[in-house]
Short mmCIF file of the N, C-alpha and C atoms (twelve columns), coordinates in Angstrom:
data_MODEL
# 
_entry.id   MODEL 
# 
loop_
_atom_site.group_PDB 
_atom_site.id 
_atom_site.type_symbol 
_atom_site.label_atom_id 
_atom_site.label_alt_id 
_atom_site.label_comp_id 
_atom_site.label_asym_id 
_atom_site.label_seq_id 
_atom_site.Cartn_x 
_atom_site.Cartn_y 
_atom_site.Cartn_z 
_atom_site.pdbx_PDB_model_num 
ATOM 1   N N  . MET A 1  -18.277 157.192 31.379 1 
ATOM 2   C CA . MET A 1  -19.483 157.880 30.910 1 
ATOM 3   C C  . MET A 1  -20.156 158.668 32.035 1 
ATOM 4   N N  . ASN A 2  -19.398 159.052 33.042 1 
ATOM 5   C CA . ASN A 2  -19.961 159.823 34.144 1 
ATOM 6   C C  . ASN A 2  -20.481 161.171 33.666 1 
ATOM 7   N N  . ASP A 3  -19.883 161.730 32.614 1 
ATOM 8   C CA . ASP A 3  -20.328 163.018 32.088 1 
ATOM 9   C C  . ASP A 3  -21.778 162.947 31.617 1 
ATOM 10  N N  . ILE A 4  -22.176 161.805 31.054 1 
ATOM 11  C CA . ILE A 4  -23.555 161.657 30.591 1 
ATOM 12  C C  . ILE A 4  -24.514 161.741 31.774 1 
ATOM 13  N N  . ASP A 5  -24.138 161.148 32.913 1 
ATOM 14  C CA . ASP A 5  -24.986 161.235 34.103 1 
ATOM 15  C C  . ASP A 5  -25.178 162.689 34.523 1 
ATOM 16  N N  . VAL A 6  -24.127 163.478 34.442 1 
ATOM 17  C CA . VAL A 6  -24.219 164.898 34.779 1 
ATOM 18  C C  . VAL A 6  -25.161 165.608 33.810 1 
ATOM 19  N N  . PHE A 7  -25.038 165.301 32.521 1 
ATOM 20  C CA . PHE A 7  -25.925 165.922 31.541 1 
ATOM 21  C C  . PHE A 7  -27.384 165.582 31.842 1 
ATOM 22  N N  . GLU A 8  -27.659 164.334 32.197 1 
ATOM 23  C CA . GLU A 8  -29.032 163.934 32.496 1 
ATOM 24  C C  . GLU A 8  -29.582 164.732 33.669 1 
ATOM 25  N N  . ALA A 9  -28.731 165.022 34.634 1 
ATOM 26  C CA . ALA A 9  -29.168 165.747 35.818 1 
ATOM 27  C C  . ALA A 9  -29.379 167.235 35.518 1 
ATOM 28  N N  . ASP A 10 -28.562 167.799 34.648 1 
ATOM 29  C CA . ASP A 10 -28.504 169.258 34.495 1 
ATOM 30  C C  . ASP A 10 -29.272 169.797 33.289 1 
ATOM 31  N N  . LEU A 11 -29.465 169.003 32.253 1 
ATOM 32  C CA . LEU A 11 -30.032 169.525 31.011 1 
ATOM 33  C C  . LEU A 11 -31.419 168.967 30.767 1 
ATOM 34  N N  . ASN A 12 -32.210 169.700 29.980 1 
ATOM 35  C CA . ASN A 12 -33.513 169.181 29.585 1 
ATOM 36  C C  . ASN A 12 -33.353 168.192 28.427 1 
ATOM 37  N N  . GLY A 13 -34.458 167.607 27.965 1 
ATOM 38  C CA . GLY A 13 -34.395 166.544 26.970 1 
ATOM 39  C C  . GLY A 13 -33.695 166.953 25.687 1 
ATOM 40  N N  . GLN A 14 -34.004 168.143 25.169 1 
ATOM 41  C CA . GLN A 14 -33.406 168.576 23.909 1 
ATOM 42  C C  . GLN A 14 -31.897 168.736 24.059 1 
ATOM 43  N N  . ASP A 15 -31.476 169.415 25.112 1 
ATOM 44  C CA . ASP A 15 -30.048 169.619 25.338 1 
ATOM 45  C C  . ASP A 15 -29.348 168.289 25.575 1 
ATOM 46  N N  . LEU A 16 -30.030 167.353 26.242 1 
ATOM 47  C CA . LEU A 16 -29.441 166.037 26.487 1 
ATOM 48  C C  . LEU A 16 -29.174 165.332 25.166 1 
ATOM 49  N N  . ARG A 17 -30.129 165.388 24.252 1 
ATOM 50  C CA . ARG A 17 -29.923 164.743 22.949 1 
ATOM 51  C C  . ARG A 17 -28.743 165.371 22.224 1 
ATOM 52  N N  . ILE A 18 -28.640 166.690 22.264 1 
ATOM 53  C CA . ILE A 18 -27.511 167.373 21.626 1 
ATOM 54  C C  . ILE A 18 -26.199 166.918 22.261 1 
ATOM 55  N N  . ALA A 19 -26.181 166.827 23.583 1 
ATOM 56  C CA . ALA A 19 -24.971 166.424 24.295 1 
ATOM 57  C C  . ALA A 19 -24.559 165.010 23.901 1 
ATOM 58  N N  . ILE A 20 -25.537 164.100 23.765 1 
ATOM 59  C CA . ILE A 20 -25.230 162.725 23.383 1 
ATOM 60  C C  . ILE A 20 -24.686 162.689 21.964 1 
ATOM 61  N N  . VAL A 21 -25.301 163.437 21.054 1 
ATOM 62  C CA . VAL A 21 -24.810 163.484 19.673 1 
ATOM 63  C C  . VAL A 21 -23.376 163.997 19.642 1 
ATOM 64  N N  . GLN A 22 -23.094 165.046 20.403 1 
ATOM 65  C CA . GLN A 22 -21.739 165.592 20.445 1 
ATOM 66  C C  . GLN A 22 -20.769 164.573 21.019 1 
ATOM 67  N N  . ALA A 23 -21.178 163.869 22.067 1 
ATOM 68  C CA . ALA A 23 -20.311 162.874 22.693 1 
ATOM 69  C C  . ALA A 23 -20.007 161.743 21.716 1 
ATOM 70  N N  . ARG A 24 -21.020 161.293 20.988 1 
ATOM 71  C CA . ARG A 24 -20.811 160.225 20.006 1 
ATOM 72  C C  . ARG A 24 -19.901 160.702 18.886 1 
ATOM 73  N N  . PHE A 25 -20.118 161.927 18.404 1 
ATOM 74  C CA . PHE A 25 -19.275 162.486 17.356 1 
ATOM 75  C C  . PHE A 25 -17.834 162.559 17.829 1 
ATOM 76  N N  . ASN A 26 -17.624 163.059 19.044 1 
ATOM 77  C CA . ASN A 26 -16.271 163.190 19.579 1 
ATOM 78  C C  . ASN A 26 -15.612 161.826 19.719 1 
ATOM 79  N N  . GLU A 27 -16.372 160.820 20.159 1 
ATOM 80  C CA . GLU A 27 -15.823 159.474 20.310 1 
ATOM 81  C C  . GLU A 27 -15.399 158.921 18.956 1 
ATOM 82  N N  . ASP A 28 -16.270 159.052 17.954 1 
ATOM 83  C CA . ASP A 28 -15.947 158.566 16.616 1 
ATOM 84  C C  . ASP A 28 -14.742 159.300 16.052 1 
ATOM 85  N N  . HIS A 29 -14.665 160.592 16.280 1 
ATOM 86  C CA . HIS A 29 -13.563 161.405 15.780 1 
ATOM 87  C C  . HIS A 29 -12.248 160.966 16.419 1 
ATOM 88  N N  . CYS A 30 -12.283 160.703 17.710 1 
ATOM 89  C CA . CYS A 30 -11.069 160.257 18.403 1 
ATOM 90  C C  . CYS A 30 -10.630 158.889 17.897 1 
ATOM 91  N N  . LYS A 31 -11.589 158.006 17.637 1 
ATOM 92  C CA . LYS A 31 -11.244 156.684 17.109 1 
ATOM 93  C C  . LYS A 31 -10.608 156.815 15.727 1 
ATOM 94  N N  . ALA A 32 -11.117 157.740 14.923 1 
ATOM 95  C CA . ALA A 32 -10.580 157.931 13.576 1 
ATOM 96  C C  . ALA A 32 -9.136  158.431 13.633 1 
ATOM 97  N N  . LEU A 33 -8.823  159.232 14.646 1 
ATOM 98  C CA . LEU A 33 -7.473  159.775 14.773 1 
ATOM 99  C C  . LEU A 33 -6.499  158.764 15.374 1 
ATOM 100 N N  . SER A 34 -7.026  157.750 16.047 1 
ATOM 101 C CA . SER A 34 -6.162  156.784 16.728 1 
ATOM 102 C C  . SER A 34 -5.365  155.952 15.730 1 
# 
């Protein structure tokens, strides 16, 4: 989850929330394909 640390450093609150939602969606999508 190092990417999340980068997002926290680089993005504002709104963009951070979007990034987390995208990360969760991508994780769920990958699990569904597994």
